GROMACS .gro file of N, CA and C in nm:
model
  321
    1UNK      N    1   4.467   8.733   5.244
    1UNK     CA    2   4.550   8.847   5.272
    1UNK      C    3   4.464   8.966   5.314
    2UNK      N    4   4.364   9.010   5.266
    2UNK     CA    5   4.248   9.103   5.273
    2UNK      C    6   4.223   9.064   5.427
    3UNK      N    7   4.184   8.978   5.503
    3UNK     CA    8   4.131   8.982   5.643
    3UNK      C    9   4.265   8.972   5.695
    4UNK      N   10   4.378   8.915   5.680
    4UNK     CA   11   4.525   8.948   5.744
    4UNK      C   12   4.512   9.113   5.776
    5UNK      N   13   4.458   9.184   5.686
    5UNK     CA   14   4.519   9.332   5.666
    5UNK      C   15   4.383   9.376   5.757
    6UNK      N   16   4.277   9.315   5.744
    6UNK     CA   17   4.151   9.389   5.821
    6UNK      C   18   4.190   9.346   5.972
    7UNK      N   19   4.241   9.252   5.992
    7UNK     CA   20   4.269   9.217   6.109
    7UNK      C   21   4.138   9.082   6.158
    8UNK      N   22   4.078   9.002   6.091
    8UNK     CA   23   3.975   8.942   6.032
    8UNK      C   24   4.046   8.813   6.067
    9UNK      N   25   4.182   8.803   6.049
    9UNK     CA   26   4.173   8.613   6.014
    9UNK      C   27   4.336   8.637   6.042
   10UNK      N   28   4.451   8.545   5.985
   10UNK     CA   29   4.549   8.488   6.062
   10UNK      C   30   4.655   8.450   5.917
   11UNK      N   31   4.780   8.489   5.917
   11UNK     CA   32   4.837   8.464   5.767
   11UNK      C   33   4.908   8.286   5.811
   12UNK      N   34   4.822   8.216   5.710
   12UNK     CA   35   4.853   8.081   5.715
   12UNK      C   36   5.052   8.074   5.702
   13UNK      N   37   5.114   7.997   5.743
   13UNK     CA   38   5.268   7.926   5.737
   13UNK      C   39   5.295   7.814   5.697
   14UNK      N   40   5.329   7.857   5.570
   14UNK     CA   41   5.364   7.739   5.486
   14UNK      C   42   5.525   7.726   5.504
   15UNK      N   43   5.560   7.585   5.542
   15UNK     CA   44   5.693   7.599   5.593
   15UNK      C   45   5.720   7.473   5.458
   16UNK      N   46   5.837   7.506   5.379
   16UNK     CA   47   5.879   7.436   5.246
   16UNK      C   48   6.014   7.387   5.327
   17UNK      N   49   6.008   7.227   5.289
   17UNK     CA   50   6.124   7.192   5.329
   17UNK      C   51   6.223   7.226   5.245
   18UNK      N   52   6.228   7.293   5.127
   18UNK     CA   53   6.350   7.306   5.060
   18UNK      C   54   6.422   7.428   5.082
   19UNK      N   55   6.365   7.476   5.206
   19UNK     CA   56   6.382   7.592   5.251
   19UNK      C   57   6.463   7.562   5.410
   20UNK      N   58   6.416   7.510   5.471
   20UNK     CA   59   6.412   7.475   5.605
   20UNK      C   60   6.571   7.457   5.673
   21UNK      N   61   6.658   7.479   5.575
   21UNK     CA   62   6.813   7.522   5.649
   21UNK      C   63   6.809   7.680   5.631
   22UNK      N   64   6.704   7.791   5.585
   22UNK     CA   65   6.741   7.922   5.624
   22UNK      C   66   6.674   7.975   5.766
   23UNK      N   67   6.583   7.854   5.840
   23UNK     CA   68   6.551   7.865   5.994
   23UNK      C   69   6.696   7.844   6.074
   24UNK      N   70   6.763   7.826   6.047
   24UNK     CA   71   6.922   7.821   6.111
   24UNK      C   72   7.011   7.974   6.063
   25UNK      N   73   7.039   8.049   6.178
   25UNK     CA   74   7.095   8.145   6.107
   25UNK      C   75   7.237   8.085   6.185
   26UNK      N   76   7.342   8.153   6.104
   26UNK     CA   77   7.504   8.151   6.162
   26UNK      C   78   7.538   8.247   6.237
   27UNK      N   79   7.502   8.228   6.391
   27UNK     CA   80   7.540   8.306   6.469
   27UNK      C   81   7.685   8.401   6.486
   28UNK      N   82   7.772   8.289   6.424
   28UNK     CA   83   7.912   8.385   6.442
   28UNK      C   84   7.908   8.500   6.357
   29UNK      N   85   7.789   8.537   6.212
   29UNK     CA   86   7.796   8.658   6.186
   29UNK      C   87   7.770   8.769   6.281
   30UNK      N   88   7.740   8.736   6.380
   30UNK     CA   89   7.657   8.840   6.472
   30UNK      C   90   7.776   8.861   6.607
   31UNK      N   91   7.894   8.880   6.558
   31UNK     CA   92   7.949   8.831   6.717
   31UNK      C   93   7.959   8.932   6.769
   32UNK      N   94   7.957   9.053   6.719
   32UNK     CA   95   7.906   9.181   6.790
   32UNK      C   96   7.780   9.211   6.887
   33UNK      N   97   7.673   9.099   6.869
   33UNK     CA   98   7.565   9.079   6.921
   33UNK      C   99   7.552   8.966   7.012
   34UNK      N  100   7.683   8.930   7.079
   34UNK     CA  101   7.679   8.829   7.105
   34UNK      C  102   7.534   8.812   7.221
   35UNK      N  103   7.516   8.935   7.337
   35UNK     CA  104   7.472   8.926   7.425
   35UNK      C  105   7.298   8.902   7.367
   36UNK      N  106   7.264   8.989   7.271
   36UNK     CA  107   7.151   8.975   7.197
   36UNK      C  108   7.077   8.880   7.102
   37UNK      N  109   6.936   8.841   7.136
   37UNK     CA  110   6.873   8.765   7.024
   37UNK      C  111   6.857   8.799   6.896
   38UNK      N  112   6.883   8.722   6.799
   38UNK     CA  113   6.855   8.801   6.697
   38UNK      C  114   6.760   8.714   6.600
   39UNK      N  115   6.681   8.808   6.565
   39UNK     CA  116   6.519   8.739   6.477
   39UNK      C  117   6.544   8.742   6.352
   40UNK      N  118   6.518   8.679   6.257
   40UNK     CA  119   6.561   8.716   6.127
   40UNK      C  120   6.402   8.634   6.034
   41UNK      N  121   6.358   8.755   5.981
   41UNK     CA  122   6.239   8.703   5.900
   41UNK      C  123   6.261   8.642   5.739
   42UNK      N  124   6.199   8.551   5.756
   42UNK     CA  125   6.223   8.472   5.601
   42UNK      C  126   6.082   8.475   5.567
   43UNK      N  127   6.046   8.531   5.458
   43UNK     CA  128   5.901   8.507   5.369
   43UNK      C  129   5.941   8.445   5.183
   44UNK      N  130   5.847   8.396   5.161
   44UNK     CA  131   5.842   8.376   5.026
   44UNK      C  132   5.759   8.463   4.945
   45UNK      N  133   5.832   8.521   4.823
   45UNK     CA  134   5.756   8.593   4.783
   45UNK      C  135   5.750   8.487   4.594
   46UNK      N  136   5.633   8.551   4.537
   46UNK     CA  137   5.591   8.498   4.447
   46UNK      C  138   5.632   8.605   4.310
   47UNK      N  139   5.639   8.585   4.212
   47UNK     CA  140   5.627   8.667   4.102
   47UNK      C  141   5.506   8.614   3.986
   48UNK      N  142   5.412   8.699   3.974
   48UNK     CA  143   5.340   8.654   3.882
   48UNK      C  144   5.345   8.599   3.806
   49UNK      N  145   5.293   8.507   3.707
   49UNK     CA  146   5.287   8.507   3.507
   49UNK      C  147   5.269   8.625   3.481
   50UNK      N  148   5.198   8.693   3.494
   50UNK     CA  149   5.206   8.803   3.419
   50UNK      C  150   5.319   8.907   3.386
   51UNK      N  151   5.345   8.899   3.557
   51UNK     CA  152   5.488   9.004   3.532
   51UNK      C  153   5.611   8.915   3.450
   52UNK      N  154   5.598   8.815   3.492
   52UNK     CA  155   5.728   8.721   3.418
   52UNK      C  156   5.730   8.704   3.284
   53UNK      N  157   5.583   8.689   3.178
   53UNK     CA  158   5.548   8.730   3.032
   53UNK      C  159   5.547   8.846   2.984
   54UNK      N  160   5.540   8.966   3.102
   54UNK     CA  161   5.584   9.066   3.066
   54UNK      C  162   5.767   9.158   3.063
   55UNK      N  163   5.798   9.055   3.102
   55UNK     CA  164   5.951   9.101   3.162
   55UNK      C  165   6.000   9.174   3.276
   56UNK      N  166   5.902   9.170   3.365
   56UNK     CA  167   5.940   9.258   3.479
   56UNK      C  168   5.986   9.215   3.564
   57UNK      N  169   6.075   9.059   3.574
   57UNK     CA  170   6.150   9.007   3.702
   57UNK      C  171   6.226   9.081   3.731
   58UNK      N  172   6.332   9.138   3.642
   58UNK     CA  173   6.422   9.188   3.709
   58UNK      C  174   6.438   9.349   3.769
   59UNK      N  175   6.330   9.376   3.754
   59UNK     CA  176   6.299   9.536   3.824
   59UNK      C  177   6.244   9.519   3.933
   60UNK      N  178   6.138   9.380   3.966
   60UNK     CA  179   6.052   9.359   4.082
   60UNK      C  180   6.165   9.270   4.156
   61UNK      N  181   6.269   9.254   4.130
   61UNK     CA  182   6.407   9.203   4.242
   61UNK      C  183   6.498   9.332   4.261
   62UNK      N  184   6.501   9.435   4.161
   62UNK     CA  185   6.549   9.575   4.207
   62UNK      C  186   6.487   9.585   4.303
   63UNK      N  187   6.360   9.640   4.313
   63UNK     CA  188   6.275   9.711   4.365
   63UNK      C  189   6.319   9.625   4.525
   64UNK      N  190   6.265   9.479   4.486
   64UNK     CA  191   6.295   9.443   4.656
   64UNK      C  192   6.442   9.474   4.689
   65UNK      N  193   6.542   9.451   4.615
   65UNK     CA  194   6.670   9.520   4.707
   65UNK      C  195   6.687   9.639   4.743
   66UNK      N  196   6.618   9.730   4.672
   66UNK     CA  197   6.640   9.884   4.705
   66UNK      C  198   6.581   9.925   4.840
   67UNK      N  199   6.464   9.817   4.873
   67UNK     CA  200   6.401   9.832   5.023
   67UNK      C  201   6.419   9.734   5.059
   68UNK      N  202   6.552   9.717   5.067
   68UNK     CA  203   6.653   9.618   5.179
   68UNK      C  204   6.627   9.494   5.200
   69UNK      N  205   6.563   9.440   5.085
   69UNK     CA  206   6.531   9.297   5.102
   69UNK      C  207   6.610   9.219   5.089
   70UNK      N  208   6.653   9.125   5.103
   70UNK     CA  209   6.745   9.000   5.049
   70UNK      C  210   6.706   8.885   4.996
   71UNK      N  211   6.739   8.867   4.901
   71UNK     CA  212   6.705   8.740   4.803
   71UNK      C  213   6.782   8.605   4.888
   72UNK      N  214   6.759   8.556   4.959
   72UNK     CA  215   6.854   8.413   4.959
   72UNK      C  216   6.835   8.280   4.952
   73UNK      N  217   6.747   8.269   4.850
   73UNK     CA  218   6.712   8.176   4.725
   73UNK      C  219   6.648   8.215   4.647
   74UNK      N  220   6.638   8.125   4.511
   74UNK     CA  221   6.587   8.215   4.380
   74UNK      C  222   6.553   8.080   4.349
   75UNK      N  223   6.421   8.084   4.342
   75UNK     CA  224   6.366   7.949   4.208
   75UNK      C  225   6.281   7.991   4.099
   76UNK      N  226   6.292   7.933   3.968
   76UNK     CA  227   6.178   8.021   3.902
   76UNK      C  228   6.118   7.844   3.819
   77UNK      N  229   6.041   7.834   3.872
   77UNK     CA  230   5.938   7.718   3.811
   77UNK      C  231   5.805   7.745   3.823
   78UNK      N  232   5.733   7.656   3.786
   78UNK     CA  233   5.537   7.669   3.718
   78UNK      C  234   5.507   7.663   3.841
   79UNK      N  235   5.415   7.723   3.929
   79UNK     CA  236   5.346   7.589   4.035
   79UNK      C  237   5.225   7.497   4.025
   80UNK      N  238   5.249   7.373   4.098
   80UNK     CA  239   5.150   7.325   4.033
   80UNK      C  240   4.933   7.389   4.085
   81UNK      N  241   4.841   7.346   4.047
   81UNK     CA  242   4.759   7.365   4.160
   81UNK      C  243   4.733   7.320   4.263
   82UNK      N  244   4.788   7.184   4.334
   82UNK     CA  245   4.811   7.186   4.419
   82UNK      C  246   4.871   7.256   4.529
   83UNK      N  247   5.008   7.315   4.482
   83UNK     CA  248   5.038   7.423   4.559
   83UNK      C  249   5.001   7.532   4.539
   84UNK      N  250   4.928   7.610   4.459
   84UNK     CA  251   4.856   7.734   4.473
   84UNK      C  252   4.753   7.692   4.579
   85UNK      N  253   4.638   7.599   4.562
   85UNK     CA  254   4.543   7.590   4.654
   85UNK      C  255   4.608   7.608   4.765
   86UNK      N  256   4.686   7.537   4.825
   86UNK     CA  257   4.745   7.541   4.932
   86UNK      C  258   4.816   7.643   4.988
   87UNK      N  259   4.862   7.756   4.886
   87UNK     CA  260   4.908   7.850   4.918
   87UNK      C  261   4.793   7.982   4.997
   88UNK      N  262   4.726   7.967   4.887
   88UNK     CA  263   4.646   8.041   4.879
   88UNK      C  264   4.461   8.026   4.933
   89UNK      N  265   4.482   7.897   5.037
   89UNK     CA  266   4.395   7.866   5.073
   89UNK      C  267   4.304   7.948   5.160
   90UNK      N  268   4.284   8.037   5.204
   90UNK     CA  269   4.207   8.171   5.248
   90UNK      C  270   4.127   8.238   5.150
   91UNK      N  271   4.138   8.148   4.992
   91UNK     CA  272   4.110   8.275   4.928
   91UNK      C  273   3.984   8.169   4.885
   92UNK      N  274   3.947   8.049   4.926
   92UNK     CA  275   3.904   7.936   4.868
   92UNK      C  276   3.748   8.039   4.879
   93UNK      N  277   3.709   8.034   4.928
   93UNK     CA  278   3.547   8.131   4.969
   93UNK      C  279   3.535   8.268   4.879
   94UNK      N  280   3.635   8.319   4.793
   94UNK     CA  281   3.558   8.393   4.766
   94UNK      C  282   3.545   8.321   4.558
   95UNK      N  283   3.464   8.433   4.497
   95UNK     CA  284   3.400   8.394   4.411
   95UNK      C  285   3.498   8.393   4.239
   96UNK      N  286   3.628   8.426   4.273
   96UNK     CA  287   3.759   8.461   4.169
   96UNK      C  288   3.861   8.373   4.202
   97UNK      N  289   3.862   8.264   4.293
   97UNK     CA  290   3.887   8.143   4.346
   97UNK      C  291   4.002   8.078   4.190
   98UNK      N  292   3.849   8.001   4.186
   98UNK     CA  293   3.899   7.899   4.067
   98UNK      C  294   3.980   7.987   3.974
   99UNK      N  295   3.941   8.084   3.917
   99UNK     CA  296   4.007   8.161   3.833
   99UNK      C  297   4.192   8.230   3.869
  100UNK      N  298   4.170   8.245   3.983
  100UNK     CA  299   4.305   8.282   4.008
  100UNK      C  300   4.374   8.150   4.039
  101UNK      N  301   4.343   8.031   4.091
  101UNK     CA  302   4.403   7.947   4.060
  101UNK      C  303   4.448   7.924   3.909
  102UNK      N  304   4.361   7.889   3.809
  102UNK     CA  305   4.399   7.907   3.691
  102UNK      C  306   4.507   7.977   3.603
  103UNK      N  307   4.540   8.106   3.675
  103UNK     CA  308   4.647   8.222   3.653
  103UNK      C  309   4.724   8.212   3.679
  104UNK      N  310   4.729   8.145   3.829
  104UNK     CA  311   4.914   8.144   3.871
  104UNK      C  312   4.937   8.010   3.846
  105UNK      N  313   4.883   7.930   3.792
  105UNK     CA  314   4.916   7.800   3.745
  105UNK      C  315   4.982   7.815   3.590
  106UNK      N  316   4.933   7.926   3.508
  106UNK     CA  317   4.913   7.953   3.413
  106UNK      C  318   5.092   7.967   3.300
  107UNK      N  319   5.158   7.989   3.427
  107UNK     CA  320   5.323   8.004   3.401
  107UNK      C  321   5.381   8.148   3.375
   0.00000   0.00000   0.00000
């Protein structure tokens, strides 16, 4: 994320098939737009262990609706390290690596 933001490197796309019917949007909501494309961004966002042992899910899902985000799926499970590595594979080089794997595995 750090060279995403320096402009350094490239934000990897992890495309989850359990996701992969919100790449289809329903055009007839848009029929006002008919003449126009319309883009619609889907990201995944993560919630820590920490914030989740601390109780802060449901203020850090305020917070994203209050700046117009939309939730349209909600899962809350462990991940394994397999999918952290993989998530987070940019971060493999630096030296807090293993350890933050460890954390968000951590629950």
């Amino acid at each position: 994320e750090h060279k995403v933001m320096r402009n350094e490197g490239e934000r990897n796309e992890i495309k989850d098939p359990a996701f992969a019917h919100l790449d289809v949007i329903d055009k007839d909501i848009y029929e006002d737009h008919e003449s126009e494309e319309i883009e619609r961004e889907v990201t995944v966002a993560l919630i820590k262990p920490d914030c989740v042992q601390s109780g802060k899910v449901d203020e850090i899902k305020e917070r994203l609706h209050e700046a117009g985000i939309e939730i349209l799926e909600e899962e809350e499970r462990q991940l394994t390290e397999e999918e952290v590595k993989q998530f987070y594979s940019e971060l493999a080089e630096y030296d807090f690596y293993d350890k933050y794997v460890e954390f968000m595995t951590s629950g």
